[in-house]
PDB file of C-alpha atoms and ligand atoms in Angstrom:
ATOM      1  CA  UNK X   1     -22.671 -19.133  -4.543  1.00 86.00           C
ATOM      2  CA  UNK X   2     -22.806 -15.397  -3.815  1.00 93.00           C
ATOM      3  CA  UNK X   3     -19.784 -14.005  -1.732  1.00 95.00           C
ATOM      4  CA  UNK X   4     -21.429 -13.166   1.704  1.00 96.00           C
ATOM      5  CA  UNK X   5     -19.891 -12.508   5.118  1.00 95.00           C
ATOM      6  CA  UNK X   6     -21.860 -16.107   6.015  1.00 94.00           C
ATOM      7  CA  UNK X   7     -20.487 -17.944   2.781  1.00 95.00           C
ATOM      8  CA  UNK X   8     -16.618 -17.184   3.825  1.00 94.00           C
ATOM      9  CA  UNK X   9     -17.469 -17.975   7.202  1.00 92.00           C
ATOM     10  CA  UNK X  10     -18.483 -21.104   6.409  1.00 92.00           C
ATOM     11  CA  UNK X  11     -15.588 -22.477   3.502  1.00 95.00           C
ATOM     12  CA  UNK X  12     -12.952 -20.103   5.787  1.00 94.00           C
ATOM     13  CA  UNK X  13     -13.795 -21.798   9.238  1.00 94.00           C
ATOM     14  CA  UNK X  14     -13.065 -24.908   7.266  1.00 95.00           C
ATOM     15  CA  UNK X  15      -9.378 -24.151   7.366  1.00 95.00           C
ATOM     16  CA  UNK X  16      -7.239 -25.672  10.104  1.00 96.00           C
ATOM     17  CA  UNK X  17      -5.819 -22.660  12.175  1.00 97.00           C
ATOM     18  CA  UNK X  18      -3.335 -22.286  14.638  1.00 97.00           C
ATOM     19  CA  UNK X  19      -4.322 -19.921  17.658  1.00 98.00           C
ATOM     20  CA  UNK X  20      -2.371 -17.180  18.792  1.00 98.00           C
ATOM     21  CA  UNK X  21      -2.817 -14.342  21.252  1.00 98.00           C
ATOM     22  CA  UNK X  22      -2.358 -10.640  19.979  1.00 98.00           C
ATOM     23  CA  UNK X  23      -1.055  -8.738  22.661  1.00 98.00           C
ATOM     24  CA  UNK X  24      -0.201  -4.775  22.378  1.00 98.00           C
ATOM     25  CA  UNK X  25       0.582  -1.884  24.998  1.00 98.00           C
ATOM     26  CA  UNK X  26       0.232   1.807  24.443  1.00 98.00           C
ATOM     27  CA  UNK X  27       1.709   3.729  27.687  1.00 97.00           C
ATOM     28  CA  UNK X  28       0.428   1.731  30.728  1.00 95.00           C
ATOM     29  CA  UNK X  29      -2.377   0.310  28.944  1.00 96.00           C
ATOM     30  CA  UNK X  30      -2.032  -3.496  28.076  1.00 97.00           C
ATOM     31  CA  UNK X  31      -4.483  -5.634  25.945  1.00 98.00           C
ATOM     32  CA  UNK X  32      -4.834  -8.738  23.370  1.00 98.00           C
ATOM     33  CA  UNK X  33      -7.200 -10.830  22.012  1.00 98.00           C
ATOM     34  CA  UNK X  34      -7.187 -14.349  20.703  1.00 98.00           C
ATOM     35  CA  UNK X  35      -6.094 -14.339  16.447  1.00 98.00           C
ATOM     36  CA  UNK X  36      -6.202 -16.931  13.934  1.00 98.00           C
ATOM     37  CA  UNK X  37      -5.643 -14.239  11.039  1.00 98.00           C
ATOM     38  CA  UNK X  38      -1.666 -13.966  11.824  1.00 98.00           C
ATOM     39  CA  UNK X  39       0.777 -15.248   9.258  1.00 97.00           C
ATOM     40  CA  UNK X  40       4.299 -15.634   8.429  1.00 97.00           C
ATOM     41  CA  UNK X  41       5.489 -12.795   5.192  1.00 98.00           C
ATOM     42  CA  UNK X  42       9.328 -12.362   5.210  1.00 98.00           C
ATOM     43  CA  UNK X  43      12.798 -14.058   6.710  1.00 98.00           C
ATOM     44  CA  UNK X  44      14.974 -11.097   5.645  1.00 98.00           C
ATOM     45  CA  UNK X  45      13.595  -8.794   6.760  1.00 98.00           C
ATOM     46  CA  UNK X  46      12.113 -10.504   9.637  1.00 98.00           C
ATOM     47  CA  UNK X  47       7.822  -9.388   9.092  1.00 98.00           C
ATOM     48  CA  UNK X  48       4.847 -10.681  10.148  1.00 98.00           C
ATOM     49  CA  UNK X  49       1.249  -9.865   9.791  1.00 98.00           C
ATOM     50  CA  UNK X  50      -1.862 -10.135  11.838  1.00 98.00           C
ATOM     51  CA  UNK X  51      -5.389  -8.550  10.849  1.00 98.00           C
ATOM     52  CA  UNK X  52      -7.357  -6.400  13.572  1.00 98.00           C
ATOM     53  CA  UNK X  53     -10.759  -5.650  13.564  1.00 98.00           C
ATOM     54  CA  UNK X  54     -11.289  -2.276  13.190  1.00 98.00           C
ATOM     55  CA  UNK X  55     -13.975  -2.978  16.140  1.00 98.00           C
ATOM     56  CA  UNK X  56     -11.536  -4.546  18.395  1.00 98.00           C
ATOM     57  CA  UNK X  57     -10.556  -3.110  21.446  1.00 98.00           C
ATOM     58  CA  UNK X  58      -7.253  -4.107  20.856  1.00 98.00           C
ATOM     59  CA  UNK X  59      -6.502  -2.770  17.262  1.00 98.00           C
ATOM     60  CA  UNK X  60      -6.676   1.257  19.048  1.00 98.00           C
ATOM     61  CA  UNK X  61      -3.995  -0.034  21.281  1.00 98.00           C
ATOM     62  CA  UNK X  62      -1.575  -1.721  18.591  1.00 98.00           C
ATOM     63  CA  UNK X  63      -1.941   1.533  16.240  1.00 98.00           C
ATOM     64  CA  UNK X  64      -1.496   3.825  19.453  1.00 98.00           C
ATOM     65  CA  UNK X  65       1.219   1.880  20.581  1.00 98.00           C
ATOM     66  CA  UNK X  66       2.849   0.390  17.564  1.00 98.00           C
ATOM     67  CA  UNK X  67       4.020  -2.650  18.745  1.00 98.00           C
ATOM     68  CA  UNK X  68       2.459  -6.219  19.246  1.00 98.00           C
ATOM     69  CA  UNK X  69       3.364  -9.669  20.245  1.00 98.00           C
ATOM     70  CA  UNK X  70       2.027 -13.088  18.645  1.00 98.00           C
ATOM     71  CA  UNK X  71       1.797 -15.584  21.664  1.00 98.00           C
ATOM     72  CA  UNK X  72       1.298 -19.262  19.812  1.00 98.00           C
ATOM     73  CA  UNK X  73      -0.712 -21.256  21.878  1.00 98.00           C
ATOM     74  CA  UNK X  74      -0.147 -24.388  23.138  1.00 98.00           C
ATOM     75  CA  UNK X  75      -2.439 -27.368  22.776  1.00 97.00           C
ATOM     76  CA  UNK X  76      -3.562 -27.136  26.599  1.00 97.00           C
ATOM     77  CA  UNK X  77      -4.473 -23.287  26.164  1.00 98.00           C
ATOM     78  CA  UNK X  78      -7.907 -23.489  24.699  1.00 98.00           C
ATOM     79  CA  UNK X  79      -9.126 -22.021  28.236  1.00 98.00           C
ATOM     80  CA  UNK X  80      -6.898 -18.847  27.719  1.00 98.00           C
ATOM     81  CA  UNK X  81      -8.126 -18.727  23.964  1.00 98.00           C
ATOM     82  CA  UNK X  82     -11.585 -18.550  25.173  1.00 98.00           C
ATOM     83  CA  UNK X  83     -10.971 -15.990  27.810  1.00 98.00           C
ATOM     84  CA  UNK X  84      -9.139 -13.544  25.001  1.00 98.00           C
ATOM     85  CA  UNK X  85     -11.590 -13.907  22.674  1.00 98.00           C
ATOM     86  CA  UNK X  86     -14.302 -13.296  25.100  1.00 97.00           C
ATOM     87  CA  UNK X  87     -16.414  -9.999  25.344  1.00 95.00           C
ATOM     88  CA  UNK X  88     -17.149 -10.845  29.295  1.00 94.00           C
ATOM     89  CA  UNK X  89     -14.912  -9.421  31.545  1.00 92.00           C
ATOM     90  CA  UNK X  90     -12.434  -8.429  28.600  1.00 91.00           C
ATOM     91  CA  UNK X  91     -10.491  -5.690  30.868  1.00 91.00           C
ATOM     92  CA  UNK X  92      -9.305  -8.873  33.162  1.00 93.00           C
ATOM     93  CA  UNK X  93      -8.256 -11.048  30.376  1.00 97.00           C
ATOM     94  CA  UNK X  94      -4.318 -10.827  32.063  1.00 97.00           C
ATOM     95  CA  UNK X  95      -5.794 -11.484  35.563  1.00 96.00           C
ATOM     96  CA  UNK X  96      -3.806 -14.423  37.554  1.00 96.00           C
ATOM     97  CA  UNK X  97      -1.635 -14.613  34.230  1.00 97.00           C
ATOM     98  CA  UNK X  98       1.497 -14.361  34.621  1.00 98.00           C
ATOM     99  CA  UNK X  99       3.214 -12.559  31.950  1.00 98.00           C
ATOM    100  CA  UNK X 100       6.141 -10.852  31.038  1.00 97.00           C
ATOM    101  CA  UNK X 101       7.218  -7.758  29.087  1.00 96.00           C
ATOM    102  CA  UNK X 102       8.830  -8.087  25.864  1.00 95.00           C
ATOM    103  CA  UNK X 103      11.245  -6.003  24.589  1.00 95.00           C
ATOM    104  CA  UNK X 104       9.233  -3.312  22.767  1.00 97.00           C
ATOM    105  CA  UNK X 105       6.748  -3.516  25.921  1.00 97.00           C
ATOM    106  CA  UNK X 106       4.240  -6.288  24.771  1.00 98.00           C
ATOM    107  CA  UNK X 107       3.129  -8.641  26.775  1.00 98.00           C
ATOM    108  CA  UNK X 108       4.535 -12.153  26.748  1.00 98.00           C
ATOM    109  CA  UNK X 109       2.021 -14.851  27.890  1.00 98.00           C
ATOM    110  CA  UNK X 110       3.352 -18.603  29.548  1.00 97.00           C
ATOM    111  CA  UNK X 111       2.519 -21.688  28.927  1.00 97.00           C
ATOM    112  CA  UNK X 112       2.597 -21.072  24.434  1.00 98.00           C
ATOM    113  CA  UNK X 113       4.963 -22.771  22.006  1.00 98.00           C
ATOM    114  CA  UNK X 114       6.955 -19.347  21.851  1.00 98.00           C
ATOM    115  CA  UNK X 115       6.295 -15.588  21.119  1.00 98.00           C
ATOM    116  CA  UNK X 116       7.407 -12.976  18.314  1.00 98.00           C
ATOM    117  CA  UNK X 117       7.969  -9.812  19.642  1.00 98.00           C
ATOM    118  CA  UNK X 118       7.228  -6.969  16.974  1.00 98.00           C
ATOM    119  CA  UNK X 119       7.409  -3.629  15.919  1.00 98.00           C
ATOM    120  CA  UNK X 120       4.841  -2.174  13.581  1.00 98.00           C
ATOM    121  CA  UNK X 121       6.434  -1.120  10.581  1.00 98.00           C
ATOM    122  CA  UNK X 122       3.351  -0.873   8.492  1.00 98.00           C
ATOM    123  CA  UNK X 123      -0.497  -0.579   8.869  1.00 98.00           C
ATOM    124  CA  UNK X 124      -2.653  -1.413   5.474  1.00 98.00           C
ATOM    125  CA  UNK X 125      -6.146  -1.513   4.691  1.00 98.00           C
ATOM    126  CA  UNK X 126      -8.003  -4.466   4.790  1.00 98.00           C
ATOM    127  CA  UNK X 127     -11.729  -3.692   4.670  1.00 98.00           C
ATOM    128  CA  UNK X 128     -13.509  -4.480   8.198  1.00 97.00           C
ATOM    129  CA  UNK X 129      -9.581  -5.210   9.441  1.00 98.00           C
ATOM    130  CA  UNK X 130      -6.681  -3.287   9.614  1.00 98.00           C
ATOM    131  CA  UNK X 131      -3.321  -5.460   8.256  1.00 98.00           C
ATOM    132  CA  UNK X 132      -0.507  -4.630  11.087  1.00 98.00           C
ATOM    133  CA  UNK X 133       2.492  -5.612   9.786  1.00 98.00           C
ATOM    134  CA  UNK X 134       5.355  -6.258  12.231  1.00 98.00           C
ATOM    135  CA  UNK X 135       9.070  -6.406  11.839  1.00 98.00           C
ATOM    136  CA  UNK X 136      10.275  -9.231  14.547  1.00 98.00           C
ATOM    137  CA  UNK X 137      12.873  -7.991  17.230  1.00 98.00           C
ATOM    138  CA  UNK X 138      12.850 -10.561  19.539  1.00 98.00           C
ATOM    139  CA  UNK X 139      11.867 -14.330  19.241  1.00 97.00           C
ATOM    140  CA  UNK X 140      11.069 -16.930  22.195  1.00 96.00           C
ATOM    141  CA  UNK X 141      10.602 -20.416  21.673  1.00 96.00           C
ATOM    142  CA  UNK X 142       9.427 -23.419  24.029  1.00 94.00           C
ATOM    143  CA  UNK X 143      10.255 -26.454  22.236  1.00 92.00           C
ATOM    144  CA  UNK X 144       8.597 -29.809  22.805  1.00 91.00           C
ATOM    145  CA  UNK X 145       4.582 -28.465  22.991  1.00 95.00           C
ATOM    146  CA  UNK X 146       2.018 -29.188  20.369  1.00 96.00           C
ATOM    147  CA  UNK X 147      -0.169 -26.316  18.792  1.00 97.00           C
ATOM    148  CA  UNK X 148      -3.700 -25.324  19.446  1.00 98.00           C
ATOM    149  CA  UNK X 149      -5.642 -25.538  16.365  1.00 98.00           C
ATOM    150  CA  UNK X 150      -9.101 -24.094  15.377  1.00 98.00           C
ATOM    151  CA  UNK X 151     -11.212 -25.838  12.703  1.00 97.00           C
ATOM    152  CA  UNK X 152     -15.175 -25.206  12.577  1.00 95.00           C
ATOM    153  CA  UNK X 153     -15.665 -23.464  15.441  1.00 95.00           C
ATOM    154  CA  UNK X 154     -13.776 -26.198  17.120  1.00 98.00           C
ATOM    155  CA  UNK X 155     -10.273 -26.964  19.441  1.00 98.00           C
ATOM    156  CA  UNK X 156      -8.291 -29.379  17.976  1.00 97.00           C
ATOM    157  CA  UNK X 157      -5.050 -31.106  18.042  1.00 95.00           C
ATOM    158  CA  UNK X 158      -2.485 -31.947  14.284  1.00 93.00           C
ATOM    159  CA  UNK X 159      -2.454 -35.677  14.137  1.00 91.00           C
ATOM    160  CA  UNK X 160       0.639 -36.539  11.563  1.00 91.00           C
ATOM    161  CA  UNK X 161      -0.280 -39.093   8.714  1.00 92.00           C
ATOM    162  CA  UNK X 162       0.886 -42.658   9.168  1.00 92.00           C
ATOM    163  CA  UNK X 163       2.316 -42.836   5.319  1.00 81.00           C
TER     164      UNK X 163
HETATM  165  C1  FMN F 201     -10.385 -18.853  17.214  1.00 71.26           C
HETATM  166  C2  FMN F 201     -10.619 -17.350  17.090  1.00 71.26           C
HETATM  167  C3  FMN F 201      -9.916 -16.638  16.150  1.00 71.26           C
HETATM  168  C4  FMN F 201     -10.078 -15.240  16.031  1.00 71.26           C
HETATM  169  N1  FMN F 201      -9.345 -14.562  15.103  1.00 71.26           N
HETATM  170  C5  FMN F 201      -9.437 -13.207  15.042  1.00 71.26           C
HETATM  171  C6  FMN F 201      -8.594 -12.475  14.161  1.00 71.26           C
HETATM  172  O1  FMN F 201      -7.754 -13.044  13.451  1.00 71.26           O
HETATM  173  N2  FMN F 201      -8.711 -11.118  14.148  1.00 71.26           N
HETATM  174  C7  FMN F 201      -9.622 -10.454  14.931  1.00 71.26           C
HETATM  175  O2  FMN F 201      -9.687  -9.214  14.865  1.00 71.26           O
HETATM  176  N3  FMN F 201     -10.440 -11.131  15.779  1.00 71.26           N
HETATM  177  C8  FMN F 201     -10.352 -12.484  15.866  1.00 71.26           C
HETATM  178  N4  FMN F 201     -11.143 -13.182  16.737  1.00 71.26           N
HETATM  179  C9  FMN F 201     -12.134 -12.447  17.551  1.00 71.26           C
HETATM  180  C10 FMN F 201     -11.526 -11.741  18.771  1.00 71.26           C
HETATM  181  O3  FMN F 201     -10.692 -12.595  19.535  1.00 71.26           O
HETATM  182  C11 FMN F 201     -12.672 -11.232  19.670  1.00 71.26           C
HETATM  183  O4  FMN F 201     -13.549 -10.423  18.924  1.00 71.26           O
HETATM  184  C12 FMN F 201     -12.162 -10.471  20.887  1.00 71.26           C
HETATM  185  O5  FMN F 201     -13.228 -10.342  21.819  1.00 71.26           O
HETATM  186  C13 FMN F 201     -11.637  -9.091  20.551  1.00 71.26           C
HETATM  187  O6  FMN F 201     -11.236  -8.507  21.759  1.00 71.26           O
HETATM  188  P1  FMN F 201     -11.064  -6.939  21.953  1.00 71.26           P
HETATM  189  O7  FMN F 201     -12.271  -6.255  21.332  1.00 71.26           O
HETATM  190  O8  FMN F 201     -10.994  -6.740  23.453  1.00 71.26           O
HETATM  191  O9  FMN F 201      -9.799  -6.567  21.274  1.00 71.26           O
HETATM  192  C14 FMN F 201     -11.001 -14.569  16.875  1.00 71.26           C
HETATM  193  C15 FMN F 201     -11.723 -15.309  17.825  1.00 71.26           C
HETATM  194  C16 FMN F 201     -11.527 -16.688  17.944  1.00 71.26           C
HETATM  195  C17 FMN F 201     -12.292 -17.464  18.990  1.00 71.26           C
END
């Protein structure tokens, strides 16, 4: 099979995800979008990584800025996914939301399984993307909710295995 944008698309969309929300600030301005392209990379130091489109409104605001925060969403926030990954209406994506501000300024959403609050410490190439990598300086954490996944273009919940 030839490697085409469709052909990862289709084994890639495959792959269980969990859903976050991106969130960055540059001065006053605030913005995020919904992520599934976010992933752990070091405990010592503490780094993270999430991939930007280069066509995203919100990658100008994490490389102006330099900061970001990964909101994990809940199980119950499909609703907000949608509305952050939406191109309708994308200036009011924080309307009637009542979030907070993180340390380094990001916004902190309500309602996830916890947020990492980072500084970007380095900013690679990664073809249509841009890899922001993040050094952690805060953490929050909501025990006790389940994680929204995303699995062919699909919501989902993580059943556990009887055996
Ligand atoms: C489940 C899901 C996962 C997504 N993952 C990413 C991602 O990892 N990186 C990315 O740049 N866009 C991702 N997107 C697309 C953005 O959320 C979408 O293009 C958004 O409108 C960008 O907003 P902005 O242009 O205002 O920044 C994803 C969308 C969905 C629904």
């Amino acid at each position: 099979m030839s490697v085409t944008p469709d052909a990862l698309k289709r084994l890639l969309g495959r792959r269980a995800a969990s859903v976050a929300i991106v969130t960055a600030r540059a001065g006053e301005r605030v913005h995020g979008m919904t992520v599934t392209a976010f992933t752990e990379v070091s405990l010592e130091p503490p780094l993270v990584l999430v991939c930007a489109d280069r066509s995203s409104n919100t990658h100008p605001v994490i490389e102006k800025g330099g900061v970001f925060a990964v909101n994990l969403l809940a199980q119950d926030q499909a609703a907000l996914s949608n509305r952050f990954a939406s191109k309708q209406d994308e200036e009011r994506r924080f309307e009637g939301v009542a979030w907070e501000t993180a340390a380094t300024g990001a916004p902190i959403l309500p309602g996830t399984l916890g947020a990492l609050d980072c500084r970007v410490v380095a900013a690679h190439d990664g073809g249509d993307h841009v890899i922001y990598v993040g050094r952690i300086e805060a953490i929050r954490c909501a025990p006790g909710r389940e994680p929204l996944l995303y699995q062919s273009g699909a919501y989902g919940a993580f059943t556990p295995r009887e055996s």
